[in-house]
Amino acid sequence: MESGIKHEDIVEATISAIKKAETELPDDVVACLEKAEQIESSEIARSHLQAILENIGIARRHSVPICQDTGIIILFVEIGRKLPPLPDLENALAEGVRKATVEVPLRPNVVHPLTRENSGDNTGKGLPDIKYSFNESEELRITAVPKGAGSENMSILKMLNPTEGDSIDRLVLETIRDAGGKPCPPVILGIGVGGSFDKAALLAKSALLEQVNDMDEKEHALLEKVNSLGVGPMGTGGDTTALAVHIMTAHCHTASLPVAINIQCWANRHATAVIGGEGKWNII
Ligand code: SF4
Protein backbone atom coordinates (compact mmCIF):
# COMPACT_ATOMS: atom_id res chain seq x y z
CA MET A 1 0.00 0.00 0.00
CA GLU A 2 1.34 3.47 -0.88
CA SER A 3 1.79 5.90 2.00
CA GLY A 4 -0.64 8.78 2.35
CA ILE A 5 2.19 10.91 3.76
CA LYS A 6 3.80 12.87 0.95
CA HIS A 7 7.15 14.68 0.76
CA GLU A 8 5.32 18.06 0.88
CA ASP A 9 3.42 17.08 4.06
CA ILE A 10 6.70 16.42 5.87
CA VAL A 11 8.28 19.64 4.55
CA GLU A 12 5.28 21.79 5.60
CA ALA A 13 4.90 20.08 8.99
CA THR A 14 8.63 20.59 9.68
CA ILE A 15 8.41 24.32 8.82
CA SER A 16 5.38 24.72 11.12
CA ALA A 17 7.02 22.87 14.02
CA ILE A 18 10.16 25.02 13.69
CA LYS A 19 8.10 28.24 13.48
CA LYS A 20 6.08 27.36 16.57
CA ALA A 21 9.19 26.34 18.53
CA GLU A 22 11.03 29.54 17.61
CA THR A 23 8.18 31.93 18.42
CA GLU A 24 6.10 30.34 21.23
CA LEU A 25 7.67 28.96 24.37
CA PRO A 26 5.79 25.90 25.73
CA ASP A 27 3.15 26.76 28.38
CA ASP A 28 4.83 24.68 31.11
CA VAL A 29 8.09 26.65 30.70
CA VAL A 30 6.26 30.00 30.78
CA ALA A 31 4.30 28.97 33.89
CA CYS A 32 7.54 27.98 35.61
CA LEU A 33 9.15 31.35 34.78
CA GLU A 34 6.03 33.19 36.06
CA LYS A 35 6.14 31.28 39.34
CA ALA A 36 9.87 31.98 39.70
CA GLU A 37 9.24 35.71 39.17
CA GLN A 38 6.63 35.70 41.95
CA ILE A 39 8.86 34.05 44.56
CA GLU A 40 12.30 35.43 43.61
CA SER A 41 13.72 37.48 46.50
CA SER A 42 16.33 39.52 44.60
CA GLU A 43 15.08 42.69 42.95
CA ILE A 44 17.61 42.53 40.07
CA ALA A 45 16.76 38.88 39.47
CA ARG A 46 13.05 39.70 39.42
CA SER A 47 13.62 42.44 36.86
CA HIS A 48 15.51 39.95 34.61
CA LEU A 49 12.64 37.46 34.89
CA GLN A 50 10.11 40.21 34.09
CA ALA A 51 12.12 41.20 30.99
CA ILE A 52 12.29 37.54 29.89
CA LEU A 53 8.50 37.16 30.30
CA GLU A 54 7.85 40.40 28.41
CA ASN A 55 10.14 39.17 25.61
CA ILE A 56 8.26 35.83 25.44
CA GLY A 57 4.93 37.69 25.18
CA ILE A 58 6.16 39.98 22.37
CA ALA A 59 7.53 37.02 20.39
CA ARG A 60 4.22 35.14 20.70
CA ARG A 61 2.04 38.15 19.78
CA HIS A 62 4.12 39.16 16.76
CA SER A 63 5.16 35.66 15.68
CA VAL A 64 8.86 36.54 15.78
CA PRO A 65 11.77 34.47 17.19
CA ILE A 66 12.11 34.48 20.98
CA CYS A 67 15.89 34.97 20.72
CA GLN A 68 18.31 36.30 18.08
CA ASP A 69 20.18 33.00 18.36
CA THR A 70 17.65 30.82 16.54
CA GLY A 71 20.01 27.90 17.13
CA ILE A 72 20.81 24.85 15.10
CA ILE A 73 17.83 22.62 14.38
CA ILE A 74 17.64 19.28 16.15
CA LEU A 75 14.76 17.03 15.09
CA PHE A 76 13.47 14.13 17.19
CA VAL A 77 11.59 11.95 14.70
CA GLU A 78 9.34 9.15 15.99
CA ILE A 79 8.19 6.73 13.31
CA GLY A 80 5.07 4.61 13.86
CA ARG A 81 5.69 1.01 12.80
CA LYS A 82 2.10 0.77 11.51
CA LEU A 83 2.66 3.50 8.89
CA PRO A 84 2.99 2.51 5.24
CA PRO A 85 6.45 3.18 3.69
CA LEU A 86 7.44 6.85 3.93
CA PRO A 87 9.13 9.18 1.42
CA ASP A 88 12.84 10.01 1.90
CA LEU A 89 12.67 11.54 5.37
CA GLU A 90 16.16 13.05 5.45
CA ASN A 91 15.54 15.02 2.26
CA ALA A 92 12.13 16.28 3.34
CA LEU A 93 13.32 17.31 6.82
CA ALA A 94 16.33 19.20 5.40
CA GLU A 95 14.08 20.98 2.91
CA GLY A 96 11.80 21.96 5.79
CA VAL A 97 14.76 23.51 7.62
CA ARG A 98 15.93 25.38 4.50
CA LYS A 99 12.45 26.81 3.89
CA ALA A 100 11.94 27.67 7.59
CA THR A 101 15.22 29.64 7.45
CA VAL A 102 13.59 31.97 4.91
CA GLU A 103 9.99 31.91 6.20
CA VAL A 104 10.38 32.28 10.01
CA PRO A 105 13.09 33.72 9.42
CA LEU A 106 16.06 32.04 11.15
CA ARG A 107 19.59 33.36 11.50
CA PRO A 108 21.93 31.26 9.32
CA ASN A 109 24.02 29.66 12.09
CA VAL A 110 25.47 26.58 10.42
CA VAL A 111 29.15 26.60 9.39
CA HIS A 112 31.77 24.01 8.37
CA PRO A 113 33.56 23.10 11.63
CA LEU A 114 37.07 23.83 10.27
CA THR A 115 36.76 26.38 7.47
CA ARG A 116 33.88 28.16 9.33
CA GLU A 117 32.20 28.76 5.96
CA ASN A 118 28.48 29.39 6.48
CA SER A 119 26.09 27.19 4.48
CA GLY A 120 23.56 30.05 4.53
CA ASP A 121 20.49 27.84 5.02
CA ASN A 122 20.98 26.12 8.41
CA THR A 123 21.74 22.74 6.83
CA GLY A 124 25.05 20.98 6.18
CA LYS A 125 26.80 17.66 6.65
CA GLY A 126 25.04 16.04 9.64
CA LEU A 127 22.60 18.95 10.09
CA PRO A 128 19.74 19.10 10.79
CA ASP A 129 20.64 16.70 13.58
CA ILE A 130 17.96 14.00 13.22
CA LYS A 131 17.35 11.53 16.06
CA TYR A 132 15.15 8.65 14.91
CA SER A 133 13.13 6.32 17.11
CA PHE A 134 10.25 3.92 16.50
CA ASN A 135 6.96 3.21 18.28
CA GLU A 136 3.84 1.14 17.65
CA SER A 137 1.62 4.03 16.42
CA GLU A 138 0.23 5.03 13.00
CA GLU A 139 1.78 8.51 13.26
CA LEU A 140 4.93 10.34 12.32
CA ARG A 141 6.03 12.79 15.01
CA ILE A 142 8.59 15.52 14.30
CA THR A 143 9.76 17.50 17.31
CA ALA A 144 11.78 20.59 16.42
CA VAL A 145 14.32 21.67 19.03
CA PRO A 146 16.25 24.84 18.14
CA LYS A 147 19.42 24.77 20.29
CA GLY A 148 21.31 28.00 20.88
CA ALA A 149 25.08 28.02 21.33
CA GLY A 150 25.25 29.94 24.63
CA SER A 151 23.89 27.10 26.75
CA GLU A 152 25.13 24.25 24.52
CA ASN A 153 28.72 25.54 24.85
CA MET A 154 28.57 25.21 28.65
CA SER A 155 27.41 21.57 28.48
CA ILE A 156 29.84 18.78 29.41
CA LEU A 157 30.37 15.02 29.27
CA LYS A 158 32.59 13.14 31.72
CA MET A 159 33.49 9.51 32.31
CA LEU A 160 33.32 9.46 36.13
CA ASN A 161 34.83 6.99 38.55
CA PRO A 162 31.92 4.62 39.36
CA THR A 163 33.12 4.17 42.95
CA GLU A 164 32.56 7.84 43.83
CA GLY A 165 28.97 7.88 45.06
CA ASP A 166 28.32 11.64 45.22
CA SER A 167 30.39 12.54 42.15
CA ILE A 168 27.37 13.25 39.92
CA ASP A 169 25.92 15.99 42.13
CA ARG A 170 29.40 17.47 42.59
CA LEU A 171 29.97 17.55 38.82
CA VAL A 172 26.60 19.26 38.24
CA LEU A 173 27.25 21.92 40.87
CA GLU A 174 30.80 22.64 39.64
CA THR A 175 29.57 22.88 36.05
CA ILE A 176 26.78 25.35 36.85
CA ARG A 177 28.95 27.44 39.17
CA ASP A 178 31.73 27.68 36.54
CA ALA A 179 29.23 28.48 33.74
CA GLY A 180 27.87 31.49 35.68
CA GLY A 181 25.75 33.74 33.45
CA LYS A 182 27.10 32.37 30.13
CA PRO A 183 24.25 29.87 29.44
CA CYS A 184 21.60 32.59 30.05
CA PRO A 185 20.12 31.29 33.33
CA PRO A 186 17.64 30.32 34.63
CA VAL A 187 18.58 27.06 32.99
CA ILE A 188 17.02 23.66 32.59
CA LEU A 189 19.40 20.74 33.10
CA GLY A 190 19.17 17.54 31.08
CA ILE A 191 21.40 14.94 32.73
CA GLY A 192 22.22 11.62 31.10
CA VAL A 193 23.69 8.97 33.39
CA GLY A 194 25.00 5.64 32.14
CA GLY A 195 24.93 3.99 28.73
CA SER A 196 28.10 4.75 26.76
CA PHE A 197 29.98 7.96 25.91
CA ASP A 198 27.48 8.96 23.18
CA LYS A 199 24.39 7.38 24.76
CA ALA A 200 24.79 9.59 27.85
CA ALA A 201 24.73 12.71 25.64
CA LEU A 202 21.56 11.56 23.86
CA LEU A 203 19.89 10.84 27.21
CA ALA A 204 20.81 14.32 28.43
CA LYS A 205 19.36 16.00 25.34
CA SER A 206 16.20 13.86 25.46
CA ALA A 207 15.71 14.81 29.13
CA LEU A 208 15.30 18.47 28.08
CA LEU A 209 12.02 17.56 26.39
CA GLU A 210 10.33 16.50 29.63
CA GLN A 211 7.63 18.69 31.22
CA VAL A 212 9.56 21.15 33.39
CA ASN A 213 7.58 20.54 36.57
CA ASP A 214 7.54 16.77 36.29
CA MET A 215 10.45 16.01 38.62
CA ASP A 216 11.02 13.16 41.08
CA GLU A 217 12.47 13.53 44.59
CA LYS A 218 16.10 13.18 43.49
CA GLU A 219 15.67 15.76 40.72
CA HIS A 220 13.97 18.20 43.14
CA ALA A 221 16.79 17.76 45.66
CA LEU A 222 19.44 18.48 43.01
CA LEU A 223 17.46 21.50 41.76
CA GLU A 224 17.50 22.93 45.30
CA LYS A 225 21.26 22.46 45.53
CA VAL A 226 21.76 24.15 42.12
CA ASN A 227 19.58 27.10 43.16
CA SER A 228 21.48 27.48 46.43
CA LEU A 229 24.58 28.39 44.32
CA GLY A 230 23.02 31.86 43.89
CA VAL A 231 24.10 32.32 40.23
CA GLY A 232 20.62 33.70 39.50
CA PRO A 233 18.95 34.94 36.30
CA MET A 234 21.59 36.05 33.77
CA GLY A 235 24.27 35.39 36.41
CA THR A 236 23.58 38.52 38.48
CA GLY A 237 22.59 36.64 41.65
CA GLY A 238 19.28 35.45 43.06
CA ASP A 239 17.30 32.34 43.94
CA THR A 240 16.50 31.21 40.39
CA THR A 241 19.58 29.64 38.80
CA ALA A 242 17.64 26.70 37.35
CA LEU A 243 13.99 25.96 36.63
CA ALA A 244 14.24 22.18 36.42
CA VAL A 245 16.56 19.18 36.56
CA HIS A 246 15.74 16.05 34.57
CA ILE A 247 17.80 12.89 34.83
CA MET A 248 17.60 9.99 32.38
CA THR A 249 19.52 6.77 32.96
CA ALA A 250 20.66 3.69 31.07
CA HIS A 251 22.58 0.64 32.25
CA CYS A 252 26.33 0.85 31.67
CA HIS A 253 29.62 -1.09 31.93
CA THR A 254 30.56 -2.10 35.48
CA ALA A 255 33.79 -0.10 35.17
CA SER A 256 32.16 3.06 33.70
CA LEU A 257 29.96 5.93 34.80
CA PRO A 258 29.33 8.25 31.83
CA VAL A 259 27.59 11.49 32.82
CA ALA A 260 26.44 14.15 30.34
CA ILE A 261 25.04 17.50 31.42
CA ASN A 262 23.20 19.30 28.64
CA ILE A 263 22.46 22.84 29.71
CA GLN A 264 19.42 24.58 28.25
CA CYS A 265 18.79 28.30 28.71
CA TRP A 266 15.36 29.59 29.80
CA ALA A 267 14.41 29.64 26.07
CA ASN A 268 13.59 25.92 26.21
CA ARG A 269 12.13 25.86 22.70
CA HIS A 270 10.44 22.83 21.23
CA ALA A 271 7.26 21.99 19.27
CA THR A 272 5.94 18.79 17.71
CA ALA A 273 4.19 18.13 14.40
CA VAL A 274 2.03 14.99 14.45
CA ILE A 275 1.32 13.59 10.96
CA GLY A 276 -1.33 10.90 10.54
CA GLY A 277 -1.11 8.09 7.97
CA GLU A 278 -3.31 10.01 5.53
CA GLY A 279 -0.93 13.00 5.51
CA LYS A 280 -2.94 15.41 7.71
CA TRP A 281 -0.91 17.03 10.45
CA ASN A 282 -1.25 19.30 13.44
CA ILE A 283 1.15 21.02 15.83
CA ILE A 284 1.12 20.28 19.57
S1 SF4 B 1 21.66 30.87 25.49
FE1 SF4 B 1 19.47 30.88 24.95
S2 SF4 B 1 18.67 32.91 25.56
FE2 SF4 B 1 20.94 33.00 25.55
S3 SF4 B 1 21.43 33.82 23.50
FE3 SF4 B 1 21.51 31.56 23.37
S4 SF4 B 1 19.46 30.90 22.72
FE4 SF4 B 1 19.31 33.03 23.41
XYZ file of C-alpha atoms and ligand atoms in Angstrom:
292
model
C 0.000 0.000 0.000
C 1.340 3.474 -0.884
C 1.793 5.900 1.999
C -0.643 8.784 2.347
C 2.193 10.907 3.757
C 3.802 12.870 0.954
C 7.146 14.679 0.760
C 5.317 18.056 0.881
C 3.422 17.081 4.060
C 6.697 16.419 5.871
C 8.278 19.643 4.551
C 5.280 21.790 5.599
C 4.902 20.082 8.985
C 8.626 20.595 9.678
C 8.409 24.316 8.818
C 5.380 24.720 11.120
C 7.016 22.867 14.023
C 10.161 25.019 13.693
C 8.104 28.240 13.479
C 6.078 27.364 16.573
C 9.190 26.336 18.528
C 11.034 29.541 17.607
C 8.178 31.932 18.419
C 6.099 30.340 21.232
C 7.673 28.956 24.370
C 5.793 25.895 25.733
C 3.153 26.757 28.383
C 4.832 24.683 31.111
C 8.090 26.648 30.704
C 6.260 30.004 30.779
C 4.296 28.967 33.894
C 7.539 27.978 35.607
C 9.148 31.350 34.783
C 6.034 33.185 36.062
C 6.144 31.277 39.342
C 9.874 31.982 39.702
C 9.242 35.712 39.171
C 6.625 35.697 41.954
C 8.861 34.048 44.562
C 12.303 35.435 43.612
C 13.715 37.477 46.504
C 16.333 39.516 44.598
C 15.080 42.687 42.951
C 17.611 42.533 40.066
C 16.764 38.877 39.470
C 13.049 39.699 39.423
C 13.622 42.436 36.856
C 15.507 39.948 34.610
C 12.639 37.464 34.892
C 10.107 40.211 34.086
C 12.124 41.202 30.987
C 12.292 37.537 29.891
C 8.502 37.161 30.301
C 7.853 40.399 28.410
C 10.142 39.169 25.614
C 8.262 35.834 25.435
C 4.931 37.689 25.183
C 6.156 39.982 22.369
C 7.527 37.022 20.386
C 4.221 35.145 20.701
C 2.040 38.150 19.782
C 4.119 39.155 16.764
C 5.164 35.657 15.685
C 8.861 36.537 15.777
C 11.768 34.470 17.185
C 12.112 34.482 20.979
C 15.892 34.975 20.724
C 18.309 36.304 18.079
C 20.176 33.000 18.363
C 17.648 30.820 16.541
C 20.015 27.901 17.132
C 20.810 24.846 15.097
C 17.831 22.617 14.383
C 17.640 19.282 16.154
C 14.759 17.029 15.085
C 13.473 14.128 17.186
C 11.588 11.952 14.696
C 9.343 9.152 15.987
C 8.185 6.729 13.305
C 5.069 4.610 13.859
C 5.687 1.009 12.803
C 2.103 0.772 11.508
C 2.657 3.504 8.890
C 2.993 2.511 5.238
C 6.451 3.183 3.686
C 7.443 6.851 3.929
C 9.126 9.184 1.423
C 12.838 10.008 1.898
C 12.672 11.543 5.373
C 16.155 13.046 5.453
C 15.542 15.017 2.264
C 12.126 16.281 3.342
C 13.322 17.312 6.816
C 16.335 19.198 5.402
C 14.084 20.977 2.906
C 11.797 21.964 5.793
C 14.764 23.511 7.622
C 15.926 25.380 4.501
C 12.453 26.808 3.892
C 11.942 27.675 7.592
C 15.224 29.641 7.448
C 13.588 31.966 4.913
C 9.989 31.913 6.201
C 10.377 32.279 10.011
C 13.090 33.723 9.423
C 16.059 32.041 11.146
C 19.594 33.361 11.502
C 21.925 31.255 9.323
C 24.015 29.657 12.089
C 25.471 26.575 10.424
C 29.147 26.599 9.386
C 31.769 24.013 8.373
C 33.563 23.096 11.634
C 37.068 23.828 10.273
C 36.762 26.384 7.466
C 33.880 28.158 9.325
C 32.197 28.762 5.956
C 28.483 29.391 6.481
C 26.094 27.189 4.478
C 23.560 30.045 4.530
C 20.494 27.839 5.015
C 20.983 26.119 8.411
C 21.744 22.743 6.826
C 25.047 20.978 6.184
C 26.800 17.657 6.654
C 25.045 16.043 9.638
C 22.601 18.948 10.090
C 19.737 19.098 10.791
C 20.641 16.702 13.578
C 17.962 13.998 13.224
C 17.355 11.534 16.064
C 15.149 8.654 14.912
C 13.129 6.322 17.110
C 10.246 3.917 16.505
C 6.962 3.215 18.281
C 3.839 1.143 17.646
C 1.620 4.031 16.415
C 0.235 5.029 13.001
C 1.778 8.514 13.263
C 4.929 10.337 12.316
C 6.034 12.794 15.013
C 8.589 15.517 14.301
C 9.761 17.497 17.312
C 11.781 20.586 16.423
C 14.321 21.666 19.030
C 16.251 24.840 18.142
C 19.423 24.775 20.294
C 21.311 28.004 20.882
C 25.082 28.019 21.327
C 25.246 29.944 24.628
C 23.892 27.103 26.750
C 25.128 24.250 24.523
C 28.719 25.538 24.849
C 28.573 25.214 28.646
C 27.410 21.568 28.478
C 29.836 18.780 29.406
C 30.370 15.019 29.265
C 32.590 13.140 31.725
C 33.487 9.515 32.314
C 33.322 9.464 36.126
C 34.830 6.991 38.548
C 31.918 4.620 39.363
C 33.116 4.168 42.955
C 32.560 7.837 43.833
C 28.967 7.883 45.060
C 28.320 11.639 45.221
C 30.387 12.535 42.151
C 27.371 13.249 39.922
C 25.921 15.989 42.130
C 29.397 17.469 42.588
C 29.975 17.550 38.817
C 26.599 19.256 38.238
C 27.245 21.922 40.867
C 30.797 22.636 39.639
C 29.566 22.880 36.047
C 26.783 25.350 36.848
C 28.953 27.439 39.172
C 31.727 27.676 36.538
C 29.230 28.475 33.741
C 27.869 31.487 35.678
C 25.748 33.743 33.446
C 27.096 32.367 30.133
C 24.247 29.868 29.436
C 21.599 32.591 30.051
C 20.120 31.286 33.327
C 17.643 30.325 34.633
C 18.576 27.057 32.990
C 17.022 23.656 32.590
C 19.397 20.736 33.095
C 19.169 17.539 31.083
C 21.404 14.945 32.729
C 22.218 11.620 31.096
C 23.687 8.974 33.393
C 25.000 5.638 32.142
C 24.925 3.990 28.731
C 28.095 4.749 26.763
C 29.981 7.964 25.911
C 27.484 8.956 23.185
C 24.390 7.378 24.765
C 24.791 9.587 27.853
C 24.725 12.705 25.638
C 21.556 11.560 23.859
C 19.888 10.836 27.207
C 20.806 14.323 28.435
C 19.363 16.002 25.337
C 16.200 13.859 25.462
C 15.711 14.814 29.131
C 15.302 18.467 28.079
C 12.015 17.563 26.394
C 10.325 16.495 29.634
C 7.629 18.694 31.224
C 9.557 21.150 33.394
C 7.578 20.535 36.575
C 7.541 16.768 36.287
C 10.453 16.006 38.624
C 11.016 13.158 41.085
C 12.465 13.527 44.590
C 16.101 13.184 43.495
C 15.670 15.760 40.724
C 13.972 18.198 43.139
C 16.788 17.762 45.662
C 19.437 18.475 43.013
C 17.460 21.497 41.757
C 17.503 22.926 45.295
C 21.262 22.457 45.529
C 21.759 24.153 42.121
C 19.577 27.100 43.160
C 21.480 27.476 46.432
C 24.577 28.386 44.323
C 23.021 31.855 43.885
C 24.097 32.317 40.232
C 20.622 33.700 39.498
C 18.953 34.941 36.300
C 21.590 36.051 33.765
C 24.266 35.394 36.409
C 23.584 38.520 38.481
C 22.588 36.640 41.649
C 19.280 35.446 43.060
C 17.298 32.338 43.937
C 16.505 31.209 40.391
C 19.578 29.635 38.803
C 17.639 26.696 37.352
C 13.987 25.962 36.631
C 14.242 22.185 36.421
C 16.560 19.183 36.557
C 15.745 16.052 34.570
C 17.805 12.886 34.827
C 17.597 9.992 32.380
C 19.516 6.773 32.962
C 20.658 3.694 31.067
C 22.584 0.636 32.250
C 26.329 0.847 31.668
C 29.620 -1.089 31.929
C 30.556 -2.100 35.477
C 33.794 -0.097 35.167
C 32.162 3.058 33.702
C 29.958 5.933 34.803
C 29.329 8.245 31.831
C 27.585 11.492 32.816
C 26.443 14.153 30.339
C 25.044 17.504 31.420
C 23.198 19.298 28.637
C 22.465 22.841 29.711
C 19.423 24.576 28.245
C 18.790 28.298 28.712
C 15.360 29.591 29.802
C 14.413 29.636 26.069
C 13.587 25.923 26.211
C 12.128 25.856 22.702
C 10.444 22.834 21.226
C 7.264 21.989 19.269
C 5.945 18.792 17.711
C 4.185 18.127 14.403
C 2.030 14.992 14.445
C 1.325 13.587 10.957
C -1.333 10.899 10.538
C -1.106 8.095 7.971
C -3.311 10.014 5.530
C -0.930 13.002 5.512
C -2.942 15.414 7.711
C -0.907 17.031 10.447
C -1.254 19.301 13.442
C 1.147 21.018 15.825
C 1.123 20.283 19.568
S 21.661 30.865 25.487
Fe 19.472 30.878 24.952
S 18.674 32.906 25.560
Fe 20.944 33.005 25.545
S 21.434 33.818 23.502
Fe 21.507 31.559 23.373
S 19.458 30.904 22.720
Fe 19.306 33.033 23.410
